[in-house]
Coordinates of C-alpha atoms and ligand atoms in Angstrom, one line a residue:
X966 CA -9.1 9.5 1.8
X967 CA -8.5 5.9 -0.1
X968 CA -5.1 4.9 0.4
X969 CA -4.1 2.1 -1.9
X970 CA -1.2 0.0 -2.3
X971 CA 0.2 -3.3 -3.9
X972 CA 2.8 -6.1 -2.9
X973 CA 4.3 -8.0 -5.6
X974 CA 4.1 -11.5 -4.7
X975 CA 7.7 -13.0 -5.1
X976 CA 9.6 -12.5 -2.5
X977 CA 10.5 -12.9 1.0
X978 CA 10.2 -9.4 3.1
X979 CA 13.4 -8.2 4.7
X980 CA 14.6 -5.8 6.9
X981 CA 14.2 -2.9 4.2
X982 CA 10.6 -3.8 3.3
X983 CA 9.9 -3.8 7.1
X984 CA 11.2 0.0 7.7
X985 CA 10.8 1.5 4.0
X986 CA 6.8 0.2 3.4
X987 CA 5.5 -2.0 5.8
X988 CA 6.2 -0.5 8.8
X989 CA 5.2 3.4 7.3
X990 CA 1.8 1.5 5.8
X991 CA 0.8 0.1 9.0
X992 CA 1.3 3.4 10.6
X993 CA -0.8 5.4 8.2
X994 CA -3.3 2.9 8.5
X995 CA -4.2 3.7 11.8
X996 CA -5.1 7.6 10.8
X997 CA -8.6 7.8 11.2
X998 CA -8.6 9.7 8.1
X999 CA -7.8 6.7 6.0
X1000 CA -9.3 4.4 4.2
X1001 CA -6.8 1.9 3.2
X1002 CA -6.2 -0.8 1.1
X1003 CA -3.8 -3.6 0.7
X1004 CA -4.0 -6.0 -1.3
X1005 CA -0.9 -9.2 -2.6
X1006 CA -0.3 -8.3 -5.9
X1007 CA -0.2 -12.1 -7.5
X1008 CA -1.1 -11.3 -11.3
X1009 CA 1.9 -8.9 -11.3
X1010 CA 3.8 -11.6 -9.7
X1011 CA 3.1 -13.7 -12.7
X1012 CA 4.8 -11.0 -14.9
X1013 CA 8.3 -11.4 -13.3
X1014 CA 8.3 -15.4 -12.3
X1015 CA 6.8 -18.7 -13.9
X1016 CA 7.7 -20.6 -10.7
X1017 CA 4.2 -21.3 -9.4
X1018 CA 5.5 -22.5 -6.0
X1019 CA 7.2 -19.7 -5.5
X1020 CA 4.1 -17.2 -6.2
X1021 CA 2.4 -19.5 -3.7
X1022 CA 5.1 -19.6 -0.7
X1023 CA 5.6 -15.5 -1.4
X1024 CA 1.6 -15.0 -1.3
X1025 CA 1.8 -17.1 2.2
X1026 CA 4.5 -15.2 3.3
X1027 CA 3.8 -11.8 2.5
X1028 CA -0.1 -12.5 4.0
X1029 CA 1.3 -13.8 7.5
X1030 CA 4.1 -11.0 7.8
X1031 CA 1.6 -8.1 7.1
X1032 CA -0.4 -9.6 9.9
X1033 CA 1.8 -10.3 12.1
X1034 CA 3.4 -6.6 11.7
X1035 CA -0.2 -5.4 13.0
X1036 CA -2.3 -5.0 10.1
X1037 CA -6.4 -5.2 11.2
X1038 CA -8.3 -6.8 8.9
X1039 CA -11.1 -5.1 10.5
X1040 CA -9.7 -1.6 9.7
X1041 CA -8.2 -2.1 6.5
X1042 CA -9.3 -4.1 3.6
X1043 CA -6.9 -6.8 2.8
X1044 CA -7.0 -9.0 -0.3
X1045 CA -5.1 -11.1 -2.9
X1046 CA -5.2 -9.5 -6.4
X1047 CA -6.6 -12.4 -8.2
X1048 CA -9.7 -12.8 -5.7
X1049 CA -11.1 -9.7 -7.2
X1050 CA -12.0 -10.6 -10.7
X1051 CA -13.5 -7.0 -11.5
X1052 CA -9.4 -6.8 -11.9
X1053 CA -8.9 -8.4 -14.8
X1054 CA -12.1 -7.5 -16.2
X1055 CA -11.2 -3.8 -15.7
X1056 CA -7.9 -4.4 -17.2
X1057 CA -9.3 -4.8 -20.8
X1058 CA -11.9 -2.5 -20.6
X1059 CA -8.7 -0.1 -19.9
X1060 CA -6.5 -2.0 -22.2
X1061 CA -9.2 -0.7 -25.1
X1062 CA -9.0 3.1 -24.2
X1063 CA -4.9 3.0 -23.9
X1064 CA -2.2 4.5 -26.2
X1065 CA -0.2 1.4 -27.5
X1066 CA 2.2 4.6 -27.7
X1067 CA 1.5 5.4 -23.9
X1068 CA 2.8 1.5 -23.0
X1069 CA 5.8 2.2 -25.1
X1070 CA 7.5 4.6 -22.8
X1071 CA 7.4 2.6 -20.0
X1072 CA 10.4 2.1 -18.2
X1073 CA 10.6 -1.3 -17.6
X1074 CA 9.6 -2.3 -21.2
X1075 CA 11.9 -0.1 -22.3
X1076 CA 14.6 -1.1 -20.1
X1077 CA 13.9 -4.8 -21.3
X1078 CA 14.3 -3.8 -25.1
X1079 CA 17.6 -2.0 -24.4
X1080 CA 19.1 -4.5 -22.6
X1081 CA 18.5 -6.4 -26.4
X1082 CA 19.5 -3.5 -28.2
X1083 CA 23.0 -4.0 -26.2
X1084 CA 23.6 -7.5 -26.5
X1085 CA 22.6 -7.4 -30.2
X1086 CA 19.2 -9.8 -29.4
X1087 CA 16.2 -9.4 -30.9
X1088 CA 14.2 -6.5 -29.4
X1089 CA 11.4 -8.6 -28.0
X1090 CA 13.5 -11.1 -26.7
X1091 CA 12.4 -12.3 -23.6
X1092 CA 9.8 -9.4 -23.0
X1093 CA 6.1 -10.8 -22.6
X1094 CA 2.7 -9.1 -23.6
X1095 CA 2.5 -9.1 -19.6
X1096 CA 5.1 -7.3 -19.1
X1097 CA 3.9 -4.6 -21.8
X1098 CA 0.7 -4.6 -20.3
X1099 CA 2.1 -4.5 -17.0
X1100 CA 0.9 -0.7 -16.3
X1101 CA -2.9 -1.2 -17.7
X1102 CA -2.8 -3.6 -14.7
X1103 CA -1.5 -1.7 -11.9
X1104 CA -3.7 1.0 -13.4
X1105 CA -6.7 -1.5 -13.3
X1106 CA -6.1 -2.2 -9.4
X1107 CA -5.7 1.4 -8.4
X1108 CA -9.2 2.7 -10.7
X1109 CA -11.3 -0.3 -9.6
X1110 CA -11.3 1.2 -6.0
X1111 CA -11.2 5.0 -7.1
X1112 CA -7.7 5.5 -5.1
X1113 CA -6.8 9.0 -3.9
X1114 CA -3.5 8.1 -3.0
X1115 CA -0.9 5.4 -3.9
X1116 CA 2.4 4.9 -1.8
X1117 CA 4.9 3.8 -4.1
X1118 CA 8.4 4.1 -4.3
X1119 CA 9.8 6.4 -7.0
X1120 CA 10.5 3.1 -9.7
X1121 CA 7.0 3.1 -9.4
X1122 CA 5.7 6.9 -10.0
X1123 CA 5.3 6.4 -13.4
X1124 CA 3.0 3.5 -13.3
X1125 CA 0.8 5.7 -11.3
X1126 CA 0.7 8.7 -14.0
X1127 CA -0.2 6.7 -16.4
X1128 CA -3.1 5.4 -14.4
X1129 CA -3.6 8.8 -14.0
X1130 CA -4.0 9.2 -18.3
X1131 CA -5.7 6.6 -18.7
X1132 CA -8.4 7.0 -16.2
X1133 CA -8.4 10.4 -17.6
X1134 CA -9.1 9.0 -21.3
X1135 CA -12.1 6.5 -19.8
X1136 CA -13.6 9.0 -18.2
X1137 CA -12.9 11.4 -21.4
X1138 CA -15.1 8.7 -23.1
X1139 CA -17.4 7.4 -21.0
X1140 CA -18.1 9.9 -17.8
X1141 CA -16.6 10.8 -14.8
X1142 CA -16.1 7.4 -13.4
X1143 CA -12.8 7.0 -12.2
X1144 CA -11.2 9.2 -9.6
X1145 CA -7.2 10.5 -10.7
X1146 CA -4.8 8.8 -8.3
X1147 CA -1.9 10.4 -6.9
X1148 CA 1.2 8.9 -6.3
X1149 CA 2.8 9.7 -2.9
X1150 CA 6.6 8.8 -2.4
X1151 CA 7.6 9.5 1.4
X1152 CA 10.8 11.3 1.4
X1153 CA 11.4 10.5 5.5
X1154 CA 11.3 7.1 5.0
X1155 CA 15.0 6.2 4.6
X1156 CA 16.2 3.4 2.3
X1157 CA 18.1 1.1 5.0
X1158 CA 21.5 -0.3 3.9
X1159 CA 22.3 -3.6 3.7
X1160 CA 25.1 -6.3 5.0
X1161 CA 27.6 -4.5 2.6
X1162 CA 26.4 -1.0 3.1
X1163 CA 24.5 -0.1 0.0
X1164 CA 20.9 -0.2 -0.3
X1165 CA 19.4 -2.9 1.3
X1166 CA 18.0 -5.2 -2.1
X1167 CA 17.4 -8.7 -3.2
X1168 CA 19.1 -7.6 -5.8
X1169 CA 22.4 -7.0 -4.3
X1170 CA 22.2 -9.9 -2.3
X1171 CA 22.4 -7.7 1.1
X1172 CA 19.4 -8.5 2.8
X1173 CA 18.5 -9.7 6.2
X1174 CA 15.0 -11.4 6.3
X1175 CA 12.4 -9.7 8.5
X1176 CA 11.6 -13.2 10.6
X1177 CA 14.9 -14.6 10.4
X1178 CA 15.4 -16.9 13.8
X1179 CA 17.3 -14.8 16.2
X1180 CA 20.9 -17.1 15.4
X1181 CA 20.8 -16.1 12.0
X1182 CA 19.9 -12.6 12.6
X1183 CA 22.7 -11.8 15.0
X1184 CA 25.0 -13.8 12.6
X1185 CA 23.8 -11.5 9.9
X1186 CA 24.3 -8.6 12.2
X1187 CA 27.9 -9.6 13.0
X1188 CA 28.6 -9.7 9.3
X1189 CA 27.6 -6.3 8.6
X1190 CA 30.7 -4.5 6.9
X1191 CA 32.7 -1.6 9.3
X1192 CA 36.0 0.0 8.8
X1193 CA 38.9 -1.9 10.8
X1194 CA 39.4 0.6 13.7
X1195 CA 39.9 -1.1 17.4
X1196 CA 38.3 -0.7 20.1
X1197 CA 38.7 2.5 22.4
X1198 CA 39.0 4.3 19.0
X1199 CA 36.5 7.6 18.6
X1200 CA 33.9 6.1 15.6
X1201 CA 31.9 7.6 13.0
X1202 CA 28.6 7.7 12.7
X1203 CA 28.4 9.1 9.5
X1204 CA 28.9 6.9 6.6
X1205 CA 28.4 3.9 9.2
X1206 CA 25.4 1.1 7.9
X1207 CA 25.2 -0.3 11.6
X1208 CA 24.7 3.2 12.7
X1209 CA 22.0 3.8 10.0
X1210 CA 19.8 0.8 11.1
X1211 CA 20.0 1.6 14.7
X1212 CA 18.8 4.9 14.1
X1213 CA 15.8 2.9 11.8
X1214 CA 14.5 1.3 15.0
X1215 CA 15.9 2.8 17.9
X1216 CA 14.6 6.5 19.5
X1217 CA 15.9 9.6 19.5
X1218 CA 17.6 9.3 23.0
X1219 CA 18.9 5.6 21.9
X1220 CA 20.2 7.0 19.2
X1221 CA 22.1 9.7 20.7
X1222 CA 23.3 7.5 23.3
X1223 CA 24.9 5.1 20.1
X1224 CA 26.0 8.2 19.1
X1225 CA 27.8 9.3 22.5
X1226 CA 29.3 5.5 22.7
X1227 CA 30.5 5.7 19.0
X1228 CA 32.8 8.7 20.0
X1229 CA 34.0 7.5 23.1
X1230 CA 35.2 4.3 21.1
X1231 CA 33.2 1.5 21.8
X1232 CA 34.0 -2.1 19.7
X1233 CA 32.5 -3.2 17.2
X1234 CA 31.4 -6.3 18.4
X1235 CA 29.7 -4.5 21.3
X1236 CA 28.2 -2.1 18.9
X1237 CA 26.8 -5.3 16.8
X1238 CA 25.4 -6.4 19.6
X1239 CA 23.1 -3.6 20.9
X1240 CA 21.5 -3.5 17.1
X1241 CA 21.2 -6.9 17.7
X1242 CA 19.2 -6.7 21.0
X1243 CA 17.4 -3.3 20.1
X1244 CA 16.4 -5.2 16.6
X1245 CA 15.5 -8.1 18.4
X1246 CA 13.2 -6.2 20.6
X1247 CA 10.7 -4.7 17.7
X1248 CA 11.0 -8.3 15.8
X1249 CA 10.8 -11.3 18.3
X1250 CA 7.0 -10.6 19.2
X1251 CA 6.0 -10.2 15.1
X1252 CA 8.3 -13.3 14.9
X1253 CA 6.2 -15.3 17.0
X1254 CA 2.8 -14.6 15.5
X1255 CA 4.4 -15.0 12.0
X1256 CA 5.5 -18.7 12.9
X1257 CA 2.0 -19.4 14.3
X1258 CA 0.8 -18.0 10.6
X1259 CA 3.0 -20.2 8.6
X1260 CA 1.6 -23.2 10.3
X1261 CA -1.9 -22.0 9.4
X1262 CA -2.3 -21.5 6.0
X1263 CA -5.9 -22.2 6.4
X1264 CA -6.4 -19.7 8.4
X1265 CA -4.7 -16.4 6.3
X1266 CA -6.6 -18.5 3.3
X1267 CA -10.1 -17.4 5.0
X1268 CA -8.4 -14.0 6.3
X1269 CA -7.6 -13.4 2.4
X1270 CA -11.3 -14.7 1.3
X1271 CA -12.7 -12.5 4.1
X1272 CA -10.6 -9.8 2.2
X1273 CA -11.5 -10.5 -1.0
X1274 CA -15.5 -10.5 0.2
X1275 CA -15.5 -7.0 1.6
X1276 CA -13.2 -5.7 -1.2
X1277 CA -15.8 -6.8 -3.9
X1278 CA -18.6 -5.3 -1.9
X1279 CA -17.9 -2.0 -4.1
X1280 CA -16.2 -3.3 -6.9
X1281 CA -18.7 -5.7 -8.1
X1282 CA -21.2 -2.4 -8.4
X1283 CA -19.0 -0.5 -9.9
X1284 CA -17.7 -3.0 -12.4
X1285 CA -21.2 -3.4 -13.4
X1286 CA -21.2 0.3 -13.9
X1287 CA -18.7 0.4 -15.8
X1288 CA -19.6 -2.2 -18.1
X1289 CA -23.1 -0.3 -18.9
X1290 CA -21.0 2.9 -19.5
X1291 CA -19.0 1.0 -22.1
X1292 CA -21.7 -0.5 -24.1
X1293 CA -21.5 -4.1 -22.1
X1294 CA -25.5 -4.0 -21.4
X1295 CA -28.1 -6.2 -20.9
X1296 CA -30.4 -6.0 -24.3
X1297 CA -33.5 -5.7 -22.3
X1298 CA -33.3 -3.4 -19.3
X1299 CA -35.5 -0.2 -19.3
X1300 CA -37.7 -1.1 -21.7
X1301 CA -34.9 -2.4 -23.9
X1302 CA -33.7 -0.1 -26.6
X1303 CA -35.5 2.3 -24.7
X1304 CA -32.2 2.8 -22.7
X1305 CA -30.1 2.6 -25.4
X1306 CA -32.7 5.4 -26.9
X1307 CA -31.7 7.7 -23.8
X1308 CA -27.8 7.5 -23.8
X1309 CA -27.3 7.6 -27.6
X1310 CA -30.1 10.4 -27.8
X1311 CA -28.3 12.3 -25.4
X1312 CA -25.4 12.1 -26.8
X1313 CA -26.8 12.6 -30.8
X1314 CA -28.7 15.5 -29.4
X1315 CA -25.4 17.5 -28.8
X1316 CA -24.0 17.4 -32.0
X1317 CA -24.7 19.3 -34.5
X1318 CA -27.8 18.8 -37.2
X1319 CA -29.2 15.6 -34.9
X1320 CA -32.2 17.5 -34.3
X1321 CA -34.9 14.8 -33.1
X1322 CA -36.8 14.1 -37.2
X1323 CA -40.1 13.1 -34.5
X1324 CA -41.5 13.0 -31.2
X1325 CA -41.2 9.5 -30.9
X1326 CA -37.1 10.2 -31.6
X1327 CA -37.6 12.6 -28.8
X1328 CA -34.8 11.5 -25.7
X1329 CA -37.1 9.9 -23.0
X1330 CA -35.6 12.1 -19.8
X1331 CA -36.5 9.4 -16.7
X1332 CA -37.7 11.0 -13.9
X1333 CA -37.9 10.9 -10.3
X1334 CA -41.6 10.8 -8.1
X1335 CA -42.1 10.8 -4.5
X1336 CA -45.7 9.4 -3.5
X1337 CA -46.7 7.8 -0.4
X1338 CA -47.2 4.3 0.1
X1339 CA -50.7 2.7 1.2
X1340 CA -49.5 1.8 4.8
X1341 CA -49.1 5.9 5.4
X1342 CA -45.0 5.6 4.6
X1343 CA -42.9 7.5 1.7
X1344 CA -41.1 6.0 -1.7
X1345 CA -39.8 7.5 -4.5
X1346 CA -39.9 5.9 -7.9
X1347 CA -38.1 6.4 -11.2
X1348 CA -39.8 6.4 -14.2
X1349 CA -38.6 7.1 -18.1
X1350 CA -40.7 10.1 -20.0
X1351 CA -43.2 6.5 -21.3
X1352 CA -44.0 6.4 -17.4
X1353 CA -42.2 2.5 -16.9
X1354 CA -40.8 2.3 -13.6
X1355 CA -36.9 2.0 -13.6
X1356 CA -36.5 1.8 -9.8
X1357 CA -38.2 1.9 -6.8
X1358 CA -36.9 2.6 -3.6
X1359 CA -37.8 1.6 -0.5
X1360 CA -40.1 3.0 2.2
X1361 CA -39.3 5.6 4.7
X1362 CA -40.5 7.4 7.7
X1363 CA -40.4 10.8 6.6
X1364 CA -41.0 12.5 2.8
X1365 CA -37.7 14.1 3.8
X1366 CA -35.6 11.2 4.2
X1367 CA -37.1 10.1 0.7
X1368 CA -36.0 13.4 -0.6
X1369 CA -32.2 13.1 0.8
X1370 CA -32.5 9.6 -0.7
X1371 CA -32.4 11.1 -4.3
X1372 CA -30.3 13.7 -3.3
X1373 CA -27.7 11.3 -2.4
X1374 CA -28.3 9.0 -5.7
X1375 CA -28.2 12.9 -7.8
X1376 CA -24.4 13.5 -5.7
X1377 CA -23.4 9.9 -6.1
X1378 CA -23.8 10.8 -10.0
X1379 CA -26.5 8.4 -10.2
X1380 CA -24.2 5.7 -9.0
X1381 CA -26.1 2.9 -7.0
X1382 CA -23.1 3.4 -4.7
X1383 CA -23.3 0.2 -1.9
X1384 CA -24.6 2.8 0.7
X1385 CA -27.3 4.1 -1.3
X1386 CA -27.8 0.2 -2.5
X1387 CA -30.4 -0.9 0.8
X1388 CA -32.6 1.9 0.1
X1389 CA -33.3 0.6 -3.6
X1390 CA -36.1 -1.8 -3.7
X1391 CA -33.9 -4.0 -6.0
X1392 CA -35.4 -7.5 -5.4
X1393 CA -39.0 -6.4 -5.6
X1394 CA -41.4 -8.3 -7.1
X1395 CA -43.4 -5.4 -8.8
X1396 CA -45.1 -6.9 -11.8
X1397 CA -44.9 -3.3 -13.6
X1398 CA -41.2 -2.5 -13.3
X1399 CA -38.1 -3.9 -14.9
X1400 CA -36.3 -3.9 -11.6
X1401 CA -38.7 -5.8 -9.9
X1402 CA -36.9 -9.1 -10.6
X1403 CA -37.0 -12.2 -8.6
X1404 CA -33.3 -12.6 -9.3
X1405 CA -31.4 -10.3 -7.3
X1406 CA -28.4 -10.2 -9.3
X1407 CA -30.4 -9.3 -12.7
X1408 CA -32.3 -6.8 -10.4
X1409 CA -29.5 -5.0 -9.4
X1410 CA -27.8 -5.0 -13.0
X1411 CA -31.0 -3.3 -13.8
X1412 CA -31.0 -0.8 -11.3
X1413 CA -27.3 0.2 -12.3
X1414 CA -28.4 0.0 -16.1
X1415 CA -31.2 2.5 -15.0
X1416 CA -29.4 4.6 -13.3
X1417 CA -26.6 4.5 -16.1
X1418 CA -29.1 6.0 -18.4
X1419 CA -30.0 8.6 -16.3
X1420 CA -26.5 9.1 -15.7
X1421 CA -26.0 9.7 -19.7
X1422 CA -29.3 11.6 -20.3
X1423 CA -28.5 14.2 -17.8
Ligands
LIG1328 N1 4.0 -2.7 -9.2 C1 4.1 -2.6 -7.7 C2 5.6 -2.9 -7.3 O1 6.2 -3.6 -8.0 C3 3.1 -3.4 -7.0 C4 1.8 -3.1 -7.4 C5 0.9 -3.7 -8.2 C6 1.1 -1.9 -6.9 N2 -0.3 -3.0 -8.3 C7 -0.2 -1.9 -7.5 C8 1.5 -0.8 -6.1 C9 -1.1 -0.9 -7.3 C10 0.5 0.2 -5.9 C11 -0.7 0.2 -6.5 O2 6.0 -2.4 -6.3

């Protein structure tokens, strides 16, 4: 299970990122069922602000509080968006197969030209292609690692069908490429309130910063809005926004006890102070490790690279993939318009009256053989219906394992998926086959471009 989220890169995290995504994150994380992915959304970030210091401090920020709130680096892949440029590259191949009319409906684009409409403006006042394009994006992040499952919250659910369409269109189009993400909104999560008891939201200017210092935290605290009665007076809980973030970090039996002390009257001040403490409690070690963080950028920088290294493991692969399924192909691999000849034959042979006029017109099916290898060991090769190797694996032990090793390549859909990648004799130097390359790069392009073909012919 591929869990996948984003973090816009413009702010600084408070209390109610901590409890409502950060905190819930970390935790699923940890499931051994989960693959997750997090990644600081900075191209999105561009989209809402054109202060580039900002983006910068935010990208800091947001790095050294996810790692100071626990994530492993080790167990999760974390990474900046712009790292990965299979992103942007994805995000036109998308852009090409999505409705202008599906972008329309979007709510934030829509919201944008409304807000015109009512102040009598020009309808694209204001609005970028960016932010237009802003779902293609999100939808570009999410396919690029073939995401089961998105966490967002509900402003976001939308962006995620539409990843959903236009994944379905591409692979409509092109082939079964792209799993169809869900979006997951956790109803147990509560939203926390803020200082004036609404919602806590930059936007509302009620926030308390996850790492503020412990002064201005407790000052924040003591500012947090109650009714007027004294002390010795039964409280409350409902309806009460101190109450409510108590209950966010405290257990069940510290709640209850809060609970117990509310009805037999305790102060306010008294009250402020326990959310204080118990706050405190969960915060000060994070806070620490956080301050080390922000005094070594260098060190989240390589964390983020580190990130960025294992996240493009898979993507580069697959981005070559699907640049081959769209028609972005080397001229010359597999015998050059020999491939072409097997995905558009394929294709022409369905339709009707594209009967083959000659043999030579004939799609050449590739092929897989298993022979044994001088020094005793087994190999399978790949061949097109001319004979010309396509691929070579490398040797095993056992005429089995060379068997599950196409088995696995048939399953992965003929994908040169990165686990299958090792047993692929990519950088070969066989004199005979077009993926016996000295350049390891142009070898592997040809393997996926091989394997593409197949892909189409069968
Ligand atoms: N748009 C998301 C937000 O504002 C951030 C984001 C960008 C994202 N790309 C994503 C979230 C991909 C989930 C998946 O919250």
């Amino acid at each position: 299970m591929r869990v996948l989220t984003g973090i816009t890169t413009t702010g600084t995290p408070h209390l109610g990122n901590y409890v409502g995504a950060i905190r819930p994150a970390l935790r699923s994380s940890q499931r051994n069922d989960v693959d997750a992915y997090f990644f600081l959304a900075d191209y999105h970030a561009l989209i809402k602000t054109d202060d580039p210091a900002r983006i910068q401090r935010s990208t800091l920020e947001l790095a050294a509080t996810w790692l100071a709130c626990g994530l492993d680096p080790e167990r999760v892949t974390f990474y900046r968006q712009s790292d990965i440029v299979e992103i942007p590259e994805l995000t036109w191949l998308l852009t090409c197969i999505c409705g202008k009319g599906l972008l329309n409906r979007a709510h934030a684009y829509k919201a944008a030209l409304d807000k015109n409409a009512a102040s009598g403006a020009d309808p694209d006042e204001g609005v970028t292609a960016g932010l237009f394009m802003y779902p293609v994006l999100m939808a570009a992040d999410i396919l690029l690692f073939n995401a089961n499952q998105v966490p967002v919250g509900r402003d976001q659910v939308q962006h995620i069908e539409m990843a959903r369409d236009i994944a379905a269109s591409f692979n409509h189009h092109y082939g079964a490429h792209f799993t169809l993400p869900e979006a997951v909104v956790d109803s147990q999560v509560a939203t926390l309130p803020g200082l004036d008891g609404r919602k806590m939201s930059k936007s509302y200017d009620n926030t308390i910063p996850l790492f503020a210092p412990p002064e201005q935290l407790k000052k924040l605290i003591f500012g947090i809005v109650t009714d007027s009665l004294a002390p010795g007076q039964p409280k409350q809980t409902e309806g009460s926004a101190l109450f409510q973030l108590y209950q966010a970090f405290a257990s069940a039996d510290e709640s209850a006890a809060l609970a117990r002390a509310y009805a037999e009257g305790i102060g306010w001040a008294d009250a402020k102070q326990m959310l204080f403490e118990r706050i405190e409690r969960e915060i000060a070690p994070m806070r620490a490790r956080y301050q080390e963080l922000m005094a070594q950028p260098h060190a989240v920088e390589a964390q983020l690279q580190a990130g960025a290294a294992k996240a493009r493991r898979s993507a580069t692969l697959f981005a070559q993939r699907l640049r081959q399924a769209v028609g972005l192909r080397p001229l010359a691999v597999a015998g050059g318009a020999g491939a072409v000849g097997v995905a558009g034959g394929a294709r022409g042979a369905g339709s009707a009256g594209a009967a083959p006029a000659s043999a030579a017109d004939k799609p050449a099916l590739p092929s897989f053989k298993q022979y044994r290898e001088p020094d005793g060991r087994f190999a399978f090769k790949l061949t097109d219906a001319r004979g010309h190797l396509l691929l070579q694996s490398e040797s095993f032990a056992t005429p089995q394992e060379a068997a599950q090793a196409i088995s696995r390549l048939k399953a992965a859909g003929y994908a040169a998926s990165p686990d299958l990648h090792p047993l692929l004799r990519l950088g070969g130097t066989s004199p005979e086959g077009s993926a016996g390359r000295a350049d390891p790069a142009a070898a592997a392009q040809a393997a996926e471009a091989a394997l593409e073909a197949l892909r189409a012919a069968s």
